[in-house]
C-alpha positions as a Markdown table, in Angstrom:
| # | Residue | x | y | z |
|---|---|---|---|---|
| 1 | Unk | 18.7 | 111.0 | 69.6 |
| 2 | Unk | 15.7 | 108.2 | 70.5 |
| 3 | Unk | 15.5 | 105.7 | 67.6 |
| 4 | Unk | 11.6 | 107.0 | 67.3 |
| 5 | Unk | 13.5 | 110.5 | 66.3 |
| 6 | Unk | 15.7 | 108.9 | 64.1 |
| 7 | Unk | 12.8 | 107.4 | 62.5 |
| 8 | Unk | 11.0 | 110.2 | 61.8 |
| 9 | Unk | 13.9 | 111.6 | 59.8 |
| 10 | Unk | 14.4 | 108.7 | 57.6 |
| 11 | Unk | 10.2 | 108.7 | 57.2 |
| 12 | Unk | 11.3 | 112.1 | 56.1 |
| 13 | Unk | 13.5 | 110.5 | 53.2 |
| 14 | Unk | 11.5 | 107.8 | 52.6 |
| 15 | Unk | 10.2 | 108.5 | 49.0 |
| 16 | Unk | 12.8 | 110.0 | 47.4 |
| 17 | Unk | 15.1 | 107.3 | 48.6 |
| 18 | Unk | 12.5 | 104.1 | 48.3 |
| 19 | Unk | 12.6 | 103.1 | 52.3 |
| 20 | Unk | 9.6 | 101.3 | 52.8 |
| 21 | Unk | 8.4 | 100.7 | 56.5 |
| 22 | Unk | 11.1 | 97.2 | 57.4 |
| 23 | Unk | 13.9 | 99.6 | 55.8 |
| 24 | Unk | 13.1 | 102.5 | 58.0 |
| 25 | Unk | 12.8 | 100.2 | 61.2 |
| 26 | Unk | 16.0 | 98.5 | 61.0 |
| 27 | Unk | 18.1 | 101.8 | 59.9 |
| 28 | Unk | 16.5 | 103.7 | 62.7 |
| 29 | Unk | 17.0 | 100.6 | 65.2 |
| 30 | Unk | 21.0 | 100.7 | 63.3 |
| 31 | Unk | 21.2 | 104.7 | 64.1 |
| 32 | Unk | 21.4 | 105.0 | 67.4 |
| 33 | Unk | 23.0 | 101.7 | 67.9 |
| 34 | Unk | 25.9 | 103.1 | 66.1 |
| 35 | Unk | 25.5 | 105.9 | 68.1 |
| 36 | Unk | 25.3 | 104.3 | 71.4 |
| 37 | Unk | 28.5 | 102.2 | 70.4 |
| 38 | Unk | 30.6 | 104.9 | 69.1 |
| 39 | Unk | 30.8 | 106.9 | 72.4 |
| 40 | Unk | 32.9 | 103.7 | 73.4 |
| 41 | Unk | 34.1 | 101.7 | 70.4 |
| 42 | Unk | 35.4 | 105.1 | 68.2 |
| 43 | Unk | 32.9 | 103.0 | 65.1 |
| 44 | Unk | 32.9 | 106.1 | 62.3 |
| 45 | Unk | 34.7 | 109.8 | 62.7 |
| 46 | Unk | 30.9 | 111.3 | 62.3 |
| 47 | Unk | 30.0 | 112.3 | 65.1 |
| 48 | Unk | 27.4 | 114.9 | 64.6 |
| 49 | Unk | 23.5 | 113.0 | 64.5 |
| 50 | Unk | 22.7 | 115.7 | 61.5 |
| 51 | Unk | 25.0 | 114.0 | 59.3 |
| 52 | Unk | 24.7 | 110.3 | 59.8 |
| 53 | Unk | 21.3 | 110.2 | 58.1 |
| 54 | Unk | 23.3 | 111.6 | 54.7 |
| 55 | Unk | 26.9 | 111.1 | 54.8 |
| 56 | Unk | 26.4 | 107.4 | 55.6 |
| 57 | Unk | 23.0 | 105.8 | 55.3 |
| 58 | Unk | 22.0 | 107.7 | 51.4 |
| 59 | Unk | 25.7 | 107.5 | 51.0 |
| 60 | Unk | 25.1 | 103.8 | 51.0 |
| 61 | Unk | 22.0 | 103.8 | 49.0 |
| 62 | Unk | 23.5 | 105.8 | 45.9 |
| 63 | Unk | 25.1 | 102.0 | 45.2 |
| 64 | Unk | 21.2 | 100.2 | 45.5 |
| 65 | Unk | 20.7 | 101.0 | 41.6 |
| 66 | Unk | 24.3 | 99.4 | 40.6 |
| 67 | Unk | 24.1 | 95.7 | 42.5 |
| 68 | Unk | 23.7 | 92.9 | 40.7 |
| 69 | Unk | 22.9 | 89.5 | 41.4 |
| 70 | Unk | 21.4 | 87.9 | 44.4 |
| 71 | Unk | 25.0 | 87.2 | 46.5 |
| 72 | Unk | 26.7 | 90.6 | 48.0 |
| 73 | Unk | 30.4 | 91.0 | 49.4 |
| 74 | Unk | 31.4 | 94.7 | 51.4 |
| 75 | Unk | 34.9 | 94.7 | 52.2 |
| 76 | Unk | 36.1 | 96.4 | 55.1 |
| 77 | Unk | 32.5 | 97.6 | 56.0 |
| 78 | Unk | 33.6 | 99.1 | 58.9 |
| 79 | Unk | 30.1 | 99.9 | 60.8 |
| 80 | Unk | 28.2 | 98.5 | 57.4 |
| 81 | Unk | 29.2 | 100.4 | 55.3 |
| 82 | Unk | 27.3 | 100.5 | 53.0 |
| 83 | Unk | 27.0 | 96.5 | 53.2 |
| 84 | Unk | 24.1 | 96.6 | 56.0 |
| 85 | Unk | 22.7 | 99.9 | 55.2 |
| 86 | Unk | 21.7 | 98.5 | 51.4 |
| 87 | Unk | 21.3 | 94.9 | 53.7 |
| 88 | Unk | 18.2 | 96.0 | 55.2 |
| 89 | Unk | 16.7 | 98.2 | 51.3 |
| 90 | Unk | 17.9 | 95.2 | 48.6 |
| 91 | Unk | 16.4 | 92.2 | 51.3 |
| 92 | Unk | 15.9 | 89.9 | 48.1 |
| 93 | Unk | 20.0 | 89.5 | 48.1 |
| 94 | Unk | 22.5 | 88.0 | 50.6 |
| 95 | Unk | 25.4 | 90.4 | 52.7 |
| 96 | Unk | 28.3 | 89.6 | 53.5 |
| 97 | Unk | 30.1 | 92.0 | 55.7 |
| 98 | Unk | 33.6 | 91.9 | 55.7 |
| 99 | Unk | 36.0 | 93.6 | 58.5 |
| 100 | Unk | 38.9 | 92.9 | 60.1 |
| 101 | Unk | 38.6 | 94.7 | 63.4 |
| 102 | Unk | 36.9 | 92.6 | 66.0 |
| 103 | Unk | 35.0 | 95.6 | 67.8 |
| 104 | Unk | 33.3 | 96.5 | 64.4 |
| 105 | Unk | 32.1 | 93.0 | 63.9 |
| 106 | Unk | 31.5 | 92.9 | 67.0 |
| 107 | Unk | 28.5 | 95.6 | 66.8 |
| 108 | Unk | 27.5 | 94.8 | 63.6 |
| 109 | Unk | 26.4 | 91.3 | 64.9 |
| 110 | Unk | 24.4 | 92.9 | 67.7 |
| 111 | Unk | 22.6 | 95.0 | 65.7 |
| 112 | Unk | 21.7 | 92.3 | 63.7 |
| 113 | Unk | 20.4 | 90.9 | 66.4 |
| 114 | Unk | 18.2 | 92.9 | 67.4 |
| 115 | Unk | 17.2 | 93.7 | 64.2 |
| 116 | Unk | 16.3 | 90.2 | 63.0 |
| 117 | Unk | 18.4 | 90.9 | 59.6 |
| 118 | Unk | 18.3 | 87.3 | 58.1 |
| 119 | Unk | 20.2 | 88.3 | 54.8 |
| 120 | Unk | 23.1 | 89.7 | 56.4 |
| 121 | Unk | 26.3 | 87.8 | 58.2 |
| 122 | Unk | 29.5 | 89.9 | 60.0 |
| 123 | Unk | 32.8 | 87.8 | 59.5 |
| 124 | Unk | 35.4 | 88.9 | 61.4 |
| 125 | Unk | 38.9 | 88.4 | 59.0 |
| 126 | Unk | 41.4 | 89.6 | 56.3 |
| 127 | Unk | 39.9 | 90.0 | 52.8 |
| 128 | Unk | 43.5 | 88.2 | 52.4 |
| 129 | Unk | 42.4 | 85.0 | 54.3 |
| 130 | Unk | 38.8 | 84.8 | 53.2 |
| 131 | Unk | 37.8 | 82.1 | 50.5 |
| 132 | Unk | 33.8 | 82.0 | 50.6 |
| 133 | Unk | 32.6 | 78.6 | 49.8 |
| 134 | Unk | 30.8 | 80.4 | 46.6 |
| 135 | Unk | 32.0 | 84.2 | 44.6 |
| 136 | Unk | 30.1 | 87.2 | 44.8 |
| 137 | Unk | 28.0 | 89.0 | 42.3 |
| 138 | Unk | 29.3 | 91.5 | 43.5 |
| 139 | Unk | 31.8 | 93.1 | 45.3 |
| 140 | Unk | 31.7 | 96.4 | 47.1 |
| 141 | Unk | 34.1 | 97.8 | 49.1 |
| 142 | Unk | 34.0 | 102.2 | 50.2 |
| 143 | Unk | 37.8 | 101.1 | 52.6 |
| 144 | Unk | 40.1 | 101.7 | 49.7 |
| 145 | Unk | 41.4 | 104.5 | 48.2 |
| 146 | Unk | 42.8 | 103.3 | 44.7 |
| 147 | Unk | 40.9 | 100.7 | 42.8 |
| 148 | Unk | 43.9 | 99.2 | 41.5 |
| 149 | Unk | 44.5 | 98.2 | 45.0 |
| 150 | Unk | 41.1 | 96.7 | 46.1 |
| 151 | Unk | 41.0 | 94.4 | 43.1 |
| 152 | Unk | 43.9 | 92.7 | 43.4 |
| 153 | Unk | 42.6 | 91.8 | 46.9 |
| 154 | Unk | 39.1 | 91.2 | 46.1 |
| 155 | Unk | 39.5 | 89.6 | 42.8 |
| 156 | Unk | 39.3 | 85.6 | 44.0 |
| 157 | Unk | 36.2 | 86.3 | 44.9 |
| 158 | Unk | 34.6 | 88.0 | 42.5 |
| 159 | Unk | 31.7 | 85.7 | 40.4 |
| 160 | Unk | 32.5 | 84.6 | 36.8 |
| 161 | Unk | 30.5 | 88.0 | 35.0 |
| 162 | Unk | 30.3 | 89.4 | 38.4 |
| 163 | Unk | 31.0 | 93.2 | 39.2 |
| 164 | Unk | 33.1 | 95.5 | 41.7 |
| 165 | Unk | 31.9 | 98.3 | 42.8 |
| 166 | Unk | 34.3 | 101.3 | 44.1 |
| 167 | Unk | 32.9 | 104.1 | 46.0 |
| 168 | Unk | 35.6 | 107.2 | 45.6 |
| 169 | Unk | 35.7 | 111.2 | 46.4 |
| 170 | Unk | 37.4 | 112.8 | 42.9 |
| 171 | Unk | 37.2 | 111.7 | 39.3 |
| 172 | Unk | 40.9 | 111.5 | 39.5 |
| 173 | Unk | 41.3 | 108.7 | 41.1 |
| 174 | Unk | 40.6 | 106.6 | 38.4 |
| 175 | Unk | 43.5 | 108.1 | 36.1 |
| 176 | Unk | 46.4 | 104.6 | 37.5 |
| 177 | Unk | 45.8 | 101.5 | 34.9 |
| 178 | Unk | 43.5 | 98.9 | 36.4 |
| 179 | Unk | 45.3 | 95.3 | 36.6 |
| 180 | Unk | 44.4 | 92.7 | 33.5 |
| 181 | Unk | 41.5 | 91.8 | 32.9 |
| 182 | Unk | 39.4 | 94.5 | 34.7 |
| 183 | Unk | 38.8 | 97.6 | 33.6 |
| 184 | Unk | 36.5 | 101.0 | 34.7 |
| 185 | Unk | 32.2 | 100.1 | 32.9 |
| 186 | Unk | 31.7 | 103.6 | 33.7 |
| 187 | Unk | 31.8 | 105.7 | 36.5 |
| 188 | Unk | 29.4 | 107.7 | 38.0 |
| 189 | Unk | 28.7 | 111.3 | 39.8 |
| 190 | Unk | 26.3 | 110.7 | 42.5 |
| 191 | Unk | 24.7 | 113.2 | 44.6 |
| 192 | Unk | 23.3 | 113.7 | 47.7 |
| 193 | Unk | 21.2 | 116.7 | 48.9 |
| 194 | Unk | 22.5 | 118.7 | 51.1 |
| 195 | Unk | 26.3 | 117.4 | 50.8 |
| 196 | Unk | 29.0 | 119.2 | 48.5 |
| 197 | Unk | 31.9 | 117.0 | 48.5 |
| 198 | Unk | 32.7 | 115.0 | 45.8 |
| 199 | Unk | 31.4 | 111.5 | 45.5 |
| 200 | Unk | 31.9 | 108.8 | 42.1 |
| 201 | Unk | 30.9 | 105.5 | 42.0 |
| 202 | Unk | 33.3 | 103.1 | 39.3 |
| 203 | Unk | 31.4 | 100.4 | 38.6 |
| 204 | Unk | 34.5 | 97.4 | 37.8 |
| 205 | Unk | 33.9 | 94.8 | 35.0 |
| 206 | Unk | 36.3 | 91.7 | 33.7 |
| 207 | Unk | 36.8 | 92.5 | 29.6 |
């Protein structure tokens, strides 16, 4: 699929998802590159082009209302999901895209260079070994199945007063207790047109 076709598809959901012209341009390039790289590097299991926008772009954008502050860390970003997608639309915030797989970081650095997206950087590191100069006001991930496991690994990167956003499938995942001093502020269902799989976002803060 050519990038101009991606642009047309993104334009069809621009109003509903508040995608300005610059965001659509960046995301069209991203999707074209993701499809091209995926043929060799297996960056995502989603192969059907018709599913890339709902399952990757729109799914990532469900986090926009929950972002807090100017510094955002995406842990285990993979192919830049959700961090790159959010960086394209929330350009007043700075995003760090962290992953332990070199091929994913190479892909992200390539697409950041192609798009000139100045508010995103891709870093190759394990979260346990990552010690930023300044903590993050929002830390997010959809790579962890259990929020408690996520918190055990990311707590040292969260700023005082910051929050952690965990992208989840079924809500029962949050039945397991969180380690002190963390607690769920709330757990919200999210809806994506055409997608029937259950999705939630857990907003976690220190108490």
